[in-house]
Amino acid sequence: MRALVTGGAGFIGSTLVDRLLAEGHSVDVVDNLSTGSLANLAGARSSGGRGLSVHSLDIRSPELVDLMARRRPEVVFHLAAQADVRVSVAEPVFDADVNVVGTLNVLDGARAAGTGRVVFAASGGTLYGEPDPSDLPVRESLPHRPLSPYGVSKKAAVDYLVCYRELHSLEFVALALANVYGPRQDPHGEAGVVAIFAERLLRGQPVTVFGDGEQTRDFVYVDDVVDAFVRAATRGGGLVCNIGTGRETSVNELLAVLAAVAGVDVPPIHEPLRPGELLRSSLDPARAGIHLGWQPWTTLEDGAAAVLEFVRSRLDGAPA
Ligand SMILES: NC(=O)c1ccc[n+]([C@@H]2O[C@H](COP(=O)([O-])OP(=O)(O)OC[C@H]3O[C@@H](n4cnc5c(N)ncnc54)[C@H](O)[C@@H]3O)[C@@H](O)[C@H]2O)c1
């Protein structure tokens, strides 16, 4: 398969690139390196270098359509995004420019290239707004009511995918991702609570827990998420599929698992709950099971161990 991965130098995108190259596919990466890094592609460049081309380009750039028309990818994995909820609140025009206008540019590139299918990284954590606890784990049939500009721009991208499927027969699967964690996640980012906790624990520093720590998230491991992307390259169509575990894990539980695996015990600092923070979240993955044959198989303990190993090796090479 000839694949093009937007956001391929990012946390999830680079893990997807590794998997595609390992399966013998050829991969074009488009990334403007705003939050991603070429370091994430170091392994891919050395081991699978022959099948990989990296294009340092903004998805909003008109050059993207020409590039895609030349490279003619059969499948486009669209992961490049402004992915920070707080940035979207502070700069909604910038957020929409990248996530809506940028996505349209990718879709026009796909049309120019004769691409058969787009697999899109949607956001399950924001798509359904603040669901009633009785609706957990959330199914795709729940109304889509995003409460942040980021959630709205991601939803708009899904609406355009539906529209382009009707208008231009461009097939798509939109994966509504839960809280993805794993090696390479940016510990300085907003959403990387697992990476942030892992780094602080390994430094012997206390972690900050907002509120009582009983708020829940659905933590899904990056390799499992990448598996869903690969499956969606050939299966399903015209669908939003939740990619989560269906399990709620509280922040306290997460911290306990990480501390136990790391073998450290540092009491957390508590700060008031941040305004607008979602209290409970989990996504029902049954539809992904039926249409993609997907299920999450990595336990939180195994995933936590992989993150701790990654952060430990990074800290060994970095000044404390
Ligand atoms: N990590 C999560 O928990 C999570 C949850 C739901 C959805 N998602 C979505 O998954 C995708 C990947 O997220 P991630 O966690 O790997 O984040 P990331 O920040 O590591 O990856 C995003 C990549 O897109 C690139 N990028 C940003 N703006 C660009 C632009 N204008 N042109 C070209 N490239 C650009 C960045 O440089 C980066 O490499 C995003 O679309 C995000 O919204 C992530």
XYZ file of C-alpha atoms and ligand atoms in Angstrom:
364
model
C 0.000 0.000 0.000
C 1.140 3.564 -0.704
C 0.178 5.499 2.438
C 0.422 9.149 3.381
C 0.444 10.040 7.068
C -0.220 13.652 8.058
C 1.163 14.368 11.517
C 3.528 11.432 11.012
C 6.258 12.991 13.168
C 3.918 13.175 16.177
C 3.305 10.767 19.022
C 0.614 8.574 17.435
C 1.574 9.308 13.804
C 5.197 8.179 14.176
C 4.089 4.960 15.895
C 1.756 4.354 12.950
C 4.616 5.016 10.500
C 6.769 2.406 12.283
C 3.998 -0.182 11.949
C 3.296 0.608 8.264
C 6.987 0.339 7.359
C 7.323 -2.902 9.324
C 4.489 -4.321 7.199
C 6.313 -3.338 4.011
C 4.151 -0.393 2.951
C 5.618 2.785 1.487
C 4.931 5.893 3.515
C 4.945 9.642 2.855
C 4.918 11.740 6.021
C 3.600 15.313 5.925
C 4.330 17.265 9.086
C 5.237 20.876 9.876
C 7.064 19.728 13.043
C 5.114 22.190 15.201
C 4.587 19.678 18.015
C 6.094 16.610 16.354
C 9.780 15.881 15.960
C 12.063 14.130 13.509
C 13.508 12.303 16.526
C 10.245 10.319 16.627
C 11.080 9.042 13.135
C 14.725 8.222 13.844
C 14.084 4.467 14.028
C 11.855 4.533 10.957
C 14.451 6.478 8.979
C 17.291 4.132 9.831
C 15.503 0.782 9.563
C 12.761 1.339 7.026
C 14.355 4.301 5.267
C 13.789 2.921 1.780
C 10.001 3.128 1.979
C 9.829 6.432 3.825
C 9.734 10.031 2.560
C 9.351 12.889 5.003
C 7.919 16.202 3.763
C 8.246 19.172 6.065
C 5.030 20.908 5.053
C 1.973 22.545 6.592
C -1.305 20.794 5.770
C -2.774 24.230 4.953
C -0.196 24.833 2.259
C -1.377 24.815 -1.409
C 1.754 22.758 -2.168
C 0.154 19.866 -0.300
C -2.381 19.220 -3.077
C 0.412 19.128 -5.706
C 2.504 16.823 -3.528
C -0.393 14.429 -3.009
C -1.263 14.460 -6.717
C 2.354 13.470 -7.452
C 2.687 10.794 -4.748
C -0.780 9.294 -5.329
C -1.323 7.649 -1.915
C -3.936 4.906 -1.877
C -4.758 5.575 1.771
C -4.382 8.834 3.695
C -4.089 8.681 7.476
C -4.954 12.190 8.625
C -3.558 12.866 12.097
C -2.017 16.351 11.787
C -3.970 18.738 13.972
C -3.981 21.545 16.445
C -4.597 19.063 19.272
C -4.556 21.231 22.391
C -7.974 22.047 23.892
C -6.633 25.073 25.776
C -5.025 26.538 22.661
C -8.360 26.088 20.878
C -10.114 28.131 23.583
C -7.478 30.888 23.444
C -7.084 30.874 19.628
C -10.228 29.406 18.038
C -9.471 30.905 14.610
C -6.052 29.247 14.522
C -7.610 25.981 15.701
C -10.241 26.070 12.945
C -7.637 27.065 10.367
C -5.547 23.955 11.038
C -8.297 21.476 11.892
C -11.024 22.544 9.454
C -9.305 24.383 6.571
C -6.243 22.132 6.841
C -8.453 19.022 6.737
C -10.265 20.348 3.641
C -6.906 20.852 1.966
C -5.968 17.232 2.806
C -9.304 16.040 1.368
C -8.771 18.051 -1.826
C -5.288 16.550 -2.048
C -6.842 13.088 -1.684
C -9.244 13.856 -4.544
C -6.420 15.122 -6.740
C -4.458 11.955 -5.951
C -7.320 9.537 -6.626
C -6.987 8.289 -3.037
C -9.522 5.621 -2.127
C -9.825 6.173 1.596
C -9.057 8.541 4.461
C -8.647 7.343 8.037
C -9.109 10.276 10.396
C -8.036 10.838 14.016
C -11.201 12.199 15.623
C -11.525 12.939 19.314
C -13.790 10.694 21.374
C -12.970 12.637 24.521
C -14.530 15.841 23.179
C -17.040 14.669 20.532
C -19.772 13.722 23.009
C -19.389 16.740 25.330
C -20.118 15.974 28.987
C -22.147 12.755 28.762
C -24.632 11.760 31.426
C -23.022 9.081 33.650
C -25.846 6.705 32.695
C -24.575 6.878 29.063
C -21.092 5.548 29.951
C -19.338 3.907 28.219
C -20.463 6.191 25.410
C -21.658 4.760 22.095
C -21.306 6.489 18.726
C -25.097 6.940 18.552
C -24.985 9.489 21.390
C -25.511 13.026 20.013
C -22.277 14.810 19.125
C -22.132 17.911 21.359
C -18.554 19.150 21.642
C -17.963 21.823 24.270
C -14.610 23.223 23.105
C -13.510 24.848 19.835
C -11.158 21.858 19.377
C -14.097 19.457 19.740
C -16.116 21.520 17.261
C -13.308 21.663 14.687
C -12.758 17.892 14.955
C -16.507 17.293 14.568
C -16.595 19.630 11.542
C -13.828 17.551 9.966
C -15.967 14.417 10.406
C -18.942 16.247 8.822
C -16.734 17.108 5.809
C -15.665 13.468 5.542
C -19.331 12.421 5.380
C -19.961 15.121 2.760
C -16.922 14.161 0.594
C -17.999 10.518 0.706
C -21.373 11.490 -0.765
C -20.041 14.075 -3.221
C -16.781 12.482 -4.361
C -17.006 8.796 -3.295
C -14.001 9.282 -1.026
C -14.325 6.505 1.578
C -13.494 7.244 5.210
C -13.336 5.876 8.727
C -13.165 8.370 11.614
C -11.608 6.907 14.748
C -12.923 8.667 17.854
C -9.895 8.207 20.078
C -10.024 8.004 23.861
C -7.029 9.178 25.951
C -4.104 7.718 24.058
C -0.918 7.067 26.023
C 2.418 5.404 25.363
C 6.104 6.016 24.622
C 6.911 9.276 22.734
C 3.980 11.153 24.261
C 5.059 14.693 25.057
C 5.295 14.984 28.860
C 5.126 18.760 28.502
C 1.858 18.631 26.568
C -1.644 19.087 27.917
C -3.059 15.611 27.565
C -0.072 13.525 28.481
C -1.066 12.815 32.076
C 0.525 9.352 31.947
C 3.825 10.755 30.630
C 3.731 13.636 33.128
C 3.098 11.318 36.078
C 5.754 8.843 34.883
C 8.408 11.549 34.595
C 7.691 13.045 38.006
C 7.611 9.651 39.724
C 10.942 8.670 38.178
C 12.448 11.979 39.286
C 11.125 11.283 42.825
C 8.921 14.386 42.613
C 5.258 14.537 43.732
C 2.606 14.618 41.022
C -0.209 17.168 41.058
C -3.718 15.728 41.235
C -6.546 18.140 40.475
C -9.602 17.699 42.707
C -10.005 14.437 44.612
C -8.504 12.364 41.774
C -11.723 10.396 41.315
C -12.337 11.895 37.848
C -12.062 9.154 35.225
C -10.625 8.744 31.737
C -10.433 5.916 29.234
C -6.723 5.247 28.687
C -5.948 3.341 25.489
C -2.430 2.250 24.552
C -0.834 3.717 21.434
C -0.005 0.355 19.774
C -3.654 -0.657 20.078
C -4.691 2.673 18.534
C -2.239 2.190 15.664
C -3.716 -1.259 15.097
C -7.127 0.383 14.685
C -5.702 2.783 12.050
C -4.180 -0.098 10.102
C -7.411 -2.098 10.219
C -9.421 0.926 9.113
C -7.244 1.174 5.986
C -9.082 -1.815 4.529
C -12.234 -2.289 6.626
C -15.332 -0.321 7.565
C -16.644 2.652 5.666
C -18.554 5.884 6.310
C -18.296 5.307 10.041
C -17.245 6.918 13.280
C -15.734 4.178 15.481
C -14.833 4.683 19.136
C -11.331 3.555 19.965
C -11.179 3.119 23.722
C -11.249 0.362 26.301
C -14.792 0.948 27.582
C -13.249 1.120 31.069
C -13.083 4.134 33.334
C -9.795 4.599 35.176
C -9.592 7.276 37.860
C -6.560 9.527 38.147
C -5.910 7.967 41.579
C -5.991 4.467 40.066
C -3.640 5.517 37.262
C -1.203 6.981 39.767
C -1.339 3.831 41.915
C -0.572 1.600 38.894
C 2.331 3.784 37.741
C 3.775 4.052 41.255
C 3.528 0.281 41.772
C 5.191 -0.521 38.435
C 7.898 2.121 39.036
C 8.379 0.902 42.605
C 8.172 4.428 44.054
C 5.813 5.953 46.555
C 5.631 9.767 46.586
C 2.410 11.290 47.999
C 0.643 13.566 45.461
C -0.078 17.276 45.860
C -3.765 18.180 45.524
C -4.973 21.300 43.745
C -8.534 22.454 43.010
C -10.301 20.853 40.069
C -9.737 22.896 36.913
C -12.850 24.694 35.630
C -14.563 22.842 32.813
C -12.690 19.594 33.445
C -14.665 16.533 32.329
C -15.526 14.387 35.356
C -16.063 11.005 33.743
C -15.194 9.553 30.381
C -15.134 6.187 28.632
C -15.893 4.997 25.103
C -17.666 1.793 24.119
C -15.493 0.069 21.485
C -18.137 -2.486 20.386
C -18.622 -0.931 16.923
C -14.874 -1.068 16.236
C -15.040 -4.740 17.240
C -17.778 -5.453 14.715
C -16.556 -3.355 11.762
C -12.771 -3.392 12.211
C -12.309 -6.624 14.181
C -10.515 -4.408 16.703
C -10.141 -4.702 20.425
C -7.758 -3.190 22.947
C -5.462 -5.846 24.348
C -2.803 -3.930 26.306
C -3.392 -3.796 30.055
C -2.787 -0.547 31.914
C 0.036 -2.280 33.813
C 1.829 -3.322 30.593
C 1.285 0.091 28.999
C 2.505 1.871 32.154
C 5.645 -0.300 32.168
C 6.397 0.649 28.537
C 5.948 4.368 29.275
C 8.142 4.183 32.381
C 10.883 2.400 30.424
C 10.750 5.057 27.699
C 10.785 7.994 30.138
C 13.585 6.361 32.155
C 15.805 6.031 29.083
C 15.061 9.646 28.136
C 15.898 10.897 31.618
C 19.138 8.870 31.609
C 20.239 10.885 28.596
C 18.946 14.267 29.838
C 20.082 16.583 32.623
C 17.803 16.325 35.725
N -3.272 11.824 22.073
C -4.575 11.685 22.304
O -4.979 11.264 23.405
C -5.588 11.996 21.238
C -6.943 11.835 21.538
C -7.895 12.122 20.560
C -7.497 12.533 19.314
N -6.164 12.701 19.034
C -5.788 13.166 17.703
O -4.773 12.310 17.193
C -3.909 13.061 16.340
C -2.459 12.865 16.750
O -2.308 13.336 18.081
P -0.960 13.164 18.908
O -1.346 12.925 20.318
O -0.045 12.212 18.220
O -0.411 14.650 18.854
P 0.985 15.244 18.290
O 0.956 16.694 18.623
O 2.123 14.427 18.788
O 0.827 15.016 16.732
C 0.283 15.964 15.857
C 1.251 16.126 14.698
O 0.688 17.012 13.736
C 1.688 17.940 13.322
N 1.014 19.169 12.896
C 0.318 20.035 13.661
N -0.156 21.046 12.906
C 0.246 20.801 11.631
C 0.074 21.469 10.398
N -0.608 22.621 10.324
N 0.618 20.940 9.274
C 1.335 19.779 9.333
N 1.516 19.098 10.489
C 0.992 19.602 11.615
C 2.561 18.139 14.550
O 3.857 18.642 14.254
C 2.594 16.728 15.139
O 3.661 15.973 14.587
C -4.401 14.508 16.397
O -5.248 14.723 15.299
C -5.202 14.566 17.674
O -6.215 15.546 17.626
C -5.207 12.445 19.969
